[in-house]
Amino acid sequence: MAGEGRATPDLYRVLGVPADADQEQLRRAYRRALRRLHPDTRGAAGDTRPDAAAEAALAHVLHAYQVLRDPIRRAHYDAARAAARARPGGPRPRNRATPSATSAGREPRRAPRAEGRLVIRIGPLRIDLG
């Protein structure tokens, strides 16, 4: 959701809930944020023109709830968040193939793949589907 040069906001902070919030707390915070930011319910009567800041905030809320309501995606996010906090110097940029890396003749790094097996790595988390 965030641009390439900007840091991704903390999804718990976007919804205004603690990291140990249950599904009910997430749902309530999500609905409260929607009422506050949705173009149909904010502003004076007749003034429903969206501004860029409100649209960006609404997009962050939608993304945060989409990730945190799914237990698997939330576990991946929590693991990546914990790894970023434990790493000195803050989070590292994602490993993506950039035009400068490919034009220099280097191949982008890929996760090791065993014969007939799929290995997924997300921060310190390693999932072996085989």
Tab-separated table of C-alpha atoms in Angstrom:
chain	number	residue	atom	x	y	z
A	1	MET	CA	0.000	0.000	0.000
A	2	ALA	CA	2.820	2.359	0.715
A	3	GLY	CA	5.033	3.786	-1.971
A	4	GLU	CA	8.429	2.306	-2.677
A	5	GLY	CA	10.340	5.062	-0.886
A	6	ARG	CA	8.147	5.226	2.210
A	7	ALA	CA	8.072	2.919	5.185
A	8	THR	CA	4.987	0.760	5.574
A	9	PRO	CA	2.853	1.994	8.482
A	10	ASP	CA	2.303	-0.264	11.483
A	11	LEU	CA	-1.019	-1.967	10.764
A	12	TYR	CA	-1.994	-2.116	14.428
A	13	ARG	CA	-1.398	1.622	14.769
A	14	VAL	CA	-3.467	2.300	11.624
A	15	LEU	CA	-6.483	0.646	13.265
A	16	GLY	CA	-5.632	1.961	16.728
A	17	VAL	CA	-5.565	-1.441	18.448
A	18	PRO	CA	-2.929	-3.233	20.534
A	19	ALA	CA	-0.910	-6.048	18.931
A	20	ASP	CA	-2.762	-8.640	21.015
A	21	ALA	CA	-6.224	-7.459	19.897
A	22	ASP	CA	-8.805	-10.150	19.236
A	23	GLN	CA	-11.052	-10.347	16.164
A	24	GLU	CA	-13.874	-8.408	17.850
A	25	GLN	CA	-11.575	-5.495	18.733
A	26	LEU	CA	-10.236	-5.454	15.171
A	27	ARG	CA	-13.750	-5.405	13.724
A	28	ARG	CA	-14.880	-2.559	15.982
A	29	ALA	CA	-11.798	-0.450	15.238
A	30	TYR	CA	-12.189	-1.096	11.497
A	31	ARG	CA	-15.847	-0.025	11.485
A	32	ARG	CA	-15.070	3.058	13.571
A	33	ALA	CA	-12.332	4.075	11.129
A	34	LEU	CA	-14.624	3.453	8.146
A	35	ARG	CA	-17.320	5.705	9.612
A	36	ARG	CA	-14.722	8.419	10.157
A	37	LEU	CA	-13.005	8.175	6.743
A	38	HIS	CA	-15.574	6.949	4.223
A	39	PRO	CA	-16.601	9.652	1.712
A	40	ASP	CA	-20.315	8.971	2.234
A	41	THR	CA	-20.169	9.635	5.976
A	42	ARG	CA	-17.583	12.402	6.436
A	43	GLY	CA	-17.716	16.121	5.800
A	44	ALA	CA	-20.615	18.507	5.598
A	45	ALA	CA	-23.795	17.571	3.770
A	46	GLY	CA	-23.241	17.778	0.044
A	47	ASP	CA	-19.439	18.002	0.353
A	48	THR	CA	-18.348	14.488	-0.570
A	49	ARG	CA	-15.312	15.445	-2.659
A	50	PRO	CA	-12.523	13.112	-1.602
A	51	ASP	CA	-9.152	14.581	-0.755
A	52	ALA	CA	-5.889	12.702	-1.249
A	53	ALA	CA	-5.061	12.423	2.460
A	54	ALA	CA	-8.441	10.935	3.353
A	55	GLU	CA	-8.266	8.488	0.450
A	56	ALA	CA	-4.776	7.372	1.497
A	57	ALA	CA	-5.889	6.940	5.118
A	58	LEU	CA	-8.921	4.915	4.004
A	59	ALA	CA	-6.695	2.715	1.816
A	60	HIS	CA	-4.380	2.078	4.796
A	61	VAL	CA	-7.338	1.119	6.993
A	62	LEU	CA	-8.708	-1.276	4.372
A	63	HIS	CA	-5.298	-2.902	3.915
A	64	ALA	CA	-4.668	-3.170	7.659
A	65	TYR	CA	-7.984	-4.912	8.288
A	66	GLN	CA	-7.517	-7.209	5.293
A	67	VAL	CA	-4.176	-8.419	6.688
A	68	LEU	CA	-5.033	-8.551	10.391
A	69	ARG	CA	-8.398	-10.307	10.109
A	70	ASP	CA	-6.846	-13.354	8.380
A	71	PRO	CA	-4.980	-15.482	10.982
A	72	ILE	CA	-2.364	-16.711	8.498
A	73	ARG	CA	-1.608	-13.294	7.024
A	74	ARG	CA	-1.557	-11.823	10.532
A	75	ALA	CA	0.991	-14.434	11.669
A	76	HIS	CA	3.216	-13.607	8.692
A	77	TYR	CA	2.896	-9.891	9.397
A	78	ASP	CA	3.666	-10.365	13.102
A	79	ALA	CA	6.763	-12.444	12.277
A	80	ALA	CA	8.056	-9.857	9.804
A	81	ARG	CA	7.284	-7.050	12.259
A	82	ALA	CA	9.165	-8.810	15.073
A	83	ALA	CA	12.142	-9.462	12.789
A	84	ALA	CA	12.249	-5.817	11.688
A	85	ARG	CA	12.192	-4.637	15.299
A	86	ALA	CA	14.964	-7.063	16.305
A	87	ARG	CA	17.242	-6.063	13.428
A	88	PRO	CA	19.668	-3.248	14.239
A	89	GLY	CA	19.210	-0.260	11.956
A	90	GLY	CA	15.531	-0.936	11.325
A	91	PRO	CA	13.856	-2.877	8.556
A	92	ARG	CA	15.714	-3.821	5.401
A	93	PRO	CA	14.191	-3.025	2.033
A	94	ARG	CA	12.374	-5.878	0.335
A	95	ASN	CA	14.460	-7.966	-2.030
A	96	ARG	CA	13.031	-7.039	-5.407
A	97	ALA	CA	14.635	-7.144	-8.794
A	98	THR	CA	15.391	-3.549	-9.679
A	99	PRO	CA	16.272	-2.262	-13.134
A	100	SER	CA	19.781	-1.414	-11.900
A	101	ALA	CA	20.311	-4.958	-10.564
A	102	THR	CA	19.141	-6.644	-13.736
A	103	SER	CA	20.982	-4.231	-16.010
A	104	ALA	CA	24.204	-4.930	-14.113
A	105	GLY	CA	23.909	-8.579	-15.122
A	106	ARG	CA	23.045	-9.870	-11.662
A	107	GLU	CA	20.213	-12.303	-11.165
A	108	PRO	CA	17.688	-11.496	-8.415
A	109	ARG	CA	17.911	-13.702	-5.322
A	110	ARG	CA	15.379	-16.474	-5.199
A	111	ALA	CA	14.448	-18.827	-2.398
A	112	PRO	CA	16.054	-22.276	-2.638
A	113	ARG	CA	13.789	-24.851	-4.143
A	114	ALA	CA	14.228	-28.536	-3.451
A	115	GLU	CA	13.117	-31.049	-6.054
A	116	GLY	CA	9.297	-31.111	-5.995
A	117	ARG	CA	9.071	-28.989	-2.852
A	118	LEU	CA	8.071	-25.398	-2.250
A	119	VAL	CA	9.890	-23.398	0.421
A	120	ILE	CA	8.475	-20.019	1.432
A	121	ARG	CA	10.610	-17.615	3.470
A	122	ILE	CA	9.138	-14.571	5.166
A	123	GLY	CA	11.723	-12.930	7.386
A	124	PRO	CA	12.820	-15.515	9.946
A	125	LEU	CA	9.803	-17.691	9.158
A	126	ARG	CA	10.388	-20.675	6.840
A	127	ILE	CA	7.484	-22.713	5.518
A	128	ASP	CA	8.315	-25.980	3.781
A	129	LEU	CA	5.452	-27.287	1.682
A	130	GLY	CA	6.452	-30.625	0.380
